[in-house]
Amino acid sequence: LTWDVKDTLIRIRHSVGEQYYSEAKSHGLQVDPEILNKCFHLAYRRQKEIFPNYGLGSGLNSRQWWIDTAKLTFRLCGIEEEGVLSPIAEKLYTDFCTAKNWEVFPDVQPVLTDCKKLGFRMAVISNFDRRLEQILLHCNLRQYFEFVMTSEEAGVAKPNTGIFLKTISVAGVDPKVTTHIGDDYWNDYRAAREAGFESYLLKREEDLNSLEDVVPMEYVIQSLEELPTKLMKSC
């Protein structure tokens, strides 16, 4: 089994805007958290378009990519002082390594435990950076997985099938006996199937009627608690 992470296993505890606001406030800055949130998403999209997959192909690394994104967020809010932006961005990068900014969905640990007991080997496939190992460790999830494949390590990001193929190469398994679980249609469900995996689409709080034409309902789950039974039926 391979697992997506963000919004499948864990989610951000508070909005990015709120977390940026708290850090800015500790440095004597007052910026509306809603404005910060909007500016972050704009900065993130801009960075992603210009420097995809953390700018690895442009000589950047993920740490510098995120620091630049944080600084751009504040600049879009009208804050330009480098002497203030650098320590804020550095602290935000470090803080997002810790469990205080992430929460584990309630159904995750029981289901991962059940899957482990059923004998499934498990790994992670995520469009995340090098901090993911530490985040999973702090969230008490790392022990469930043989290894973690991030897009930074793979050199390509979902929906590129290369990250899936590198994962099964490391695991030494055939895609036909591998199942991926994630919350994104293109990055998880569809990309995994294009790589030869079976896959399930997790939609916790959405109207499933909109998915009927694109995903067979037997491959859609609204809680991870549905997964072990479905997996055993397909074995």
Short mmCIF file of C-alpha atoms in Angstrom, two decimals:
data_model
loop_
_atom_site.label_atom_id
_atom_site.label_comp_id
_atom_site.label_asym_id
_atom_site.label_seq_id
_atom_site.Cartn_x
_atom_site.Cartn_y
_atom_site.Cartn_z
CA LEU A 1 0.00 0.00 0.00
CA THR A 2 1.20 3.50 -0.78
CA TRP A 3 -0.25 6.55 0.89
CA ASP A 4 -0.57 10.23 0.14
CA VAL A 5 -0.03 12.34 3.26
CA LYS A 6 -1.44 15.88 3.27
CA ASP A 7 -5.25 15.84 3.60
CA THR A 8 -5.17 12.04 3.58
CA LEU A 9 -3.29 11.24 6.80
CA ILE A 10 -2.67 14.70 8.25
CA ARG A 11 -3.90 18.24 7.74
CA ILE A 12 -2.74 21.71 8.72
CA ARG A 13 -4.00 22.47 12.22
CA HIS A 14 -4.72 26.15 11.50
CA SER A 15 -4.80 28.08 8.25
CA VAL A 16 -1.43 29.15 6.86
CA GLY A 17 -2.56 32.76 7.26
CA GLU A 18 -3.17 32.27 10.99
CA GLN A 19 0.22 30.64 11.48
CA TYR A 20 2.01 33.35 9.50
CA TYR A 21 0.07 35.97 11.50
CA SER A 22 1.22 34.48 14.83
CA GLU A 23 4.86 34.48 13.78
CA ALA A 24 4.65 38.02 12.36
CA LYS A 25 3.01 39.23 15.58
CA SER A 26 5.89 37.83 17.62
CA HIS A 27 8.17 40.09 15.55
CA GLY A 28 6.02 43.17 16.14
CA LEU A 29 4.11 43.07 12.84
CA GLN A 30 0.34 43.33 12.50
CA VAL A 31 -1.04 41.76 9.33
CA ASP A 32 -4.59 40.48 8.83
CA PRO A 33 -4.50 36.65 8.79
CA GLU A 34 -7.07 36.45 5.98
CA ILE A 35 -4.95 38.74 3.82
CA LEU A 36 -1.88 36.68 4.69
CA ASN A 37 -3.71 33.52 3.70
CA LYS A 38 -4.66 34.97 0.30
CA CYS A 39 -1.14 36.29 -0.27
CA PHE A 40 0.34 32.92 0.69
CA HIS A 41 -1.75 31.05 -1.88
CA LEU A 42 -0.80 33.61 -4.51
CA ALA A 43 2.90 33.34 -3.60
CA TYR A 44 2.70 29.54 -3.52
CA ARG A 45 1.13 29.36 -6.99
CA ARG A 46 3.69 31.78 -8.37
CA GLN A 47 6.62 29.85 -6.92
CA LYS A 48 5.17 26.56 -8.12
CA GLU A 49 4.78 27.87 -11.67
CA ILE A 50 8.25 29.42 -11.90
CA PHE A 51 10.12 26.81 -9.83
CA PRO A 52 8.17 23.50 -9.93
CA ASN A 53 8.97 20.75 -7.44
CA TYR A 54 10.85 23.08 -5.09
CA GLY A 55 13.03 24.48 -7.87
CA LEU A 56 15.23 21.39 -7.98
CA GLY A 57 15.77 21.87 -11.71
CA SER A 58 16.83 25.48 -11.16
CA GLY A 59 19.48 24.93 -8.52
CA LEU A 60 17.23 25.57 -5.51
CA ASN A 61 16.49 23.23 -2.62
CA SER A 62 13.20 22.90 -0.79
CA ARG A 63 14.36 24.88 2.23
CA GLN A 64 15.28 27.92 0.11
CA TRP A 65 12.08 27.47 -1.93
CA TRP A 66 9.88 27.66 1.16
CA ILE A 67 11.81 30.55 2.69
CA ASP A 68 11.45 32.48 -0.56
CA THR A 69 7.72 31.65 -0.62
CA ALA A 70 7.26 32.94 2.93
CA LYS A 71 9.13 36.15 2.14
CA LEU A 72 7.10 36.66 -1.03
CA THR A 73 3.90 36.20 0.98
CA PHE A 74 4.81 39.08 3.27
CA ARG A 75 6.06 41.24 0.40
CA LEU A 76 2.67 40.84 -1.27
CA CYS A 77 1.23 42.22 1.97
CA GLY A 78 3.48 45.27 1.69
CA ILE A 79 6.24 44.22 4.11
CA GLU A 80 9.67 44.62 2.51
CA GLU A 81 12.22 44.77 5.36
CA GLU A 82 14.67 41.91 4.77
CA GLY A 83 15.93 42.11 8.34
CA VAL A 84 12.44 41.20 9.55
CA LEU A 85 11.45 38.81 6.78
CA SER A 86 14.47 36.49 7.05
CA PRO A 87 14.01 35.44 10.71
CA ILE A 88 10.24 35.09 10.24
CA ALA A 89 10.68 32.88 7.17
CA GLU A 90 13.36 30.77 8.86
CA LYS A 91 11.18 30.22 11.94
CA LEU A 92 8.14 29.31 9.84
CA TYR A 93 10.17 26.76 7.90
CA THR A 94 11.34 25.16 11.14
CA ASP A 95 7.90 25.25 12.79
CA PHE A 96 6.27 23.39 9.92
CA CYS A 97 8.57 20.45 10.73
CA THR A 98 6.83 19.97 14.05
CA ALA A 99 3.57 18.33 15.06
CA LYS A 100 2.19 21.58 16.51
CA ASN A 101 1.21 22.75 13.00
CA TRP A 102 -0.28 19.41 11.89
CA GLU A 103 -3.04 17.15 13.12
CA VAL A 104 -3.66 13.49 12.33
CA PHE A 105 -7.14 12.52 11.16
CA PRO A 106 -8.89 10.35 13.80
CA ASP A 107 -9.29 7.34 11.51
CA VAL A 108 -5.62 7.17 10.47
CA GLN A 109 -3.77 5.31 13.22
CA PRO A 110 -6.43 2.63 13.76
CA VAL A 111 -6.55 1.88 10.01
CA LEU A 112 -2.76 1.90 9.59
CA THR A 113 -2.55 -0.49 12.54
CA ASP A 114 -5.17 -2.79 10.97
CA CYS A 115 -3.39 -2.75 7.60
CA LYS A 116 -0.12 -3.61 9.32
CA LYS A 117 -1.79 -6.52 11.14
CA LEU A 118 -3.22 -7.75 7.84
CA GLY A 119 0.32 -8.02 6.53
CA PHE A 120 0.34 -5.14 4.05
CA ARG A 121 3.68 -3.50 3.36
CA MET A 122 3.28 0.28 3.35
CA ALA A 123 5.11 3.33 2.04
CA VAL A 124 4.40 7.01 1.42
CA ILE A 125 4.23 8.82 -1.92
CA SER A 126 3.90 12.56 -1.40
CA ASN A 127 4.51 15.86 -3.16
CA PHE A 128 6.35 17.01 -0.07
CA ASP A 129 9.87 18.07 0.81
CA ARG A 130 12.59 16.57 2.97
CA ARG A 131 10.83 17.60 6.21
CA LEU A 132 8.17 14.91 5.77
CA GLU A 133 10.18 12.19 7.56
CA GLN A 134 10.44 14.43 10.62
CA ILE A 135 6.79 15.48 10.45
CA LEU A 136 5.62 11.86 10.31
CA LEU A 137 7.92 11.04 13.21
CA HIS A 138 6.52 13.89 15.32
CA CYS A 139 2.96 12.83 14.44
CA ASN A 140 3.68 9.22 15.52
CA LEU A 141 3.10 7.84 12.02
CA ARG A 142 6.58 7.10 10.70
CA GLN A 143 6.72 3.60 12.21
CA TYR A 144 3.96 2.34 9.91
CA PHE A 145 5.95 2.84 6.69
CA GLU A 146 8.95 1.05 5.25
CA PHE A 147 10.07 4.23 3.52
CA VAL A 148 8.92 7.68 2.47
CA MET A 149 9.11 8.80 -1.17
CA THR A 150 8.85 12.57 -1.52
CA SER A 151 8.81 14.47 -4.78
CA GLU A 152 12.02 16.15 -3.65
CA GLU A 153 13.75 12.78 -3.37
CA ALA A 154 12.18 11.36 -6.54
CA GLY A 155 13.00 14.44 -8.59
CA VAL A 156 9.47 14.46 -10.03
CA ALA A 157 6.09 15.24 -8.51
CA LYS A 158 2.66 13.65 -8.82
CA PRO A 159 0.88 13.35 -11.23
CA ASN A 160 4.11 12.36 -13.04
CA THR A 161 4.09 8.56 -12.93
CA GLY A 162 7.85 8.59 -12.35
CA ILE A 163 7.40 9.01 -8.60
CA PHE A 164 5.14 5.94 -8.48
CA LEU A 165 7.55 3.87 -10.58
CA LYS A 166 10.52 4.87 -8.43
CA THR A 167 8.55 3.80 -5.35
CA ILE A 168 7.86 0.29 -6.61
CA SER A 169 11.47 0.03 -7.77
CA VAL A 170 12.65 0.77 -4.23
CA ALA A 171 10.07 -1.64 -2.78
CA GLY A 172 10.86 -4.36 -5.33
CA VAL A 173 7.22 -5.00 -6.18
CA ASP A 174 5.05 -5.08 -9.28
CA PRO A 175 2.55 -2.23 -9.79
CA LYS A 176 -0.22 -4.78 -10.23
CA VAL A 177 0.04 -5.76 -6.56
CA THR A 178 0.25 -2.17 -5.31
CA THR A 179 -2.62 0.05 -4.19
CA HIS A 180 -2.41 3.81 -3.64
CA ILE A 181 -4.71 5.84 -1.39
CA GLY A 182 -5.08 9.61 -1.63
CA ASP A 183 -7.50 12.52 -1.69
CA ASP A 184 -6.69 14.07 -5.08
CA TYR A 185 -8.24 12.75 -8.30
CA TRP A 186 -5.38 13.74 -10.62
CA ASN A 187 -2.38 13.34 -8.32
CA ASP A 188 -3.49 10.21 -6.52
CA TYR A 189 -6.34 8.22 -8.07
CA ARG A 190 -5.65 8.82 -11.76
CA ALA A 191 -1.84 9.09 -11.67
CA ALA A 192 -1.54 5.85 -9.70
CA ARG A 193 -3.70 4.00 -12.20
CA GLU A 194 -1.65 5.37 -15.08
CA ALA A 195 1.39 3.85 -13.34
CA GLY A 196 -0.38 0.47 -13.18
CA PHE A 197 -1.47 0.62 -9.54
CA GLU A 198 -4.92 0.05 -8.16
CA SER A 199 -6.10 3.14 -6.30
CA TYR A 200 -8.76 4.52 -3.98
CA LEU A 201 -9.94 8.11 -3.81
CA LEU A 202 -10.60 9.48 -0.33
CA LYS A 203 -13.31 12.14 -0.14
CA ARG A 204 -14.11 12.81 3.50
CA GLU A 205 -16.65 15.63 3.30
CA GLU A 206 -17.65 15.94 -0.34
CA ASP A 207 -20.75 15.13 -2.33
CA LEU A 208 -19.93 11.87 -4.08
CA ASN A 209 -22.49 12.39 -6.83
CA SER A 210 -20.07 14.66 -8.68
CA LEU A 211 -17.59 11.77 -8.93
CA GLU A 212 -19.89 9.15 -10.41
CA ASP A 213 -18.86 9.84 -14.00
CA VAL A 214 -15.10 9.72 -13.34
CA VAL A 215 -14.50 7.22 -10.54
CA PRO A 216 -16.37 3.94 -9.97
CA MET A 217 -18.02 4.24 -6.56
CA GLU A 218 -16.35 1.05 -5.30
CA TYR A 219 -13.05 2.96 -5.44
CA VAL A 220 -14.27 6.00 -3.51
CA ILE A 221 -14.15 6.07 0.30
CA GLN A 222 -15.36 8.71 2.74
CA SER A 223 -13.42 7.33 5.68
CA LEU A 224 -10.27 5.27 5.88
CA GLU A 225 -12.25 2.88 8.07
CA GLU A 226 -13.84 1.55 4.87
CA LEU A 227 -10.48 0.59 3.42
CA PRO A 228 -9.42 -2.69 5.14
CA THR A 229 -12.64 -4.47 4.13
CA LYS A 230 -12.32 -3.27 0.54
CA LEU A 231 -8.68 -4.36 0.40
CA MET A 232 -9.44 -7.84 1.72
CA LYS A 233 -12.23 -8.27 -0.82
CA SER A 234 -9.87 -7.36 -3.66
CA CYS A 235 -7.11 -9.76 -2.52
#
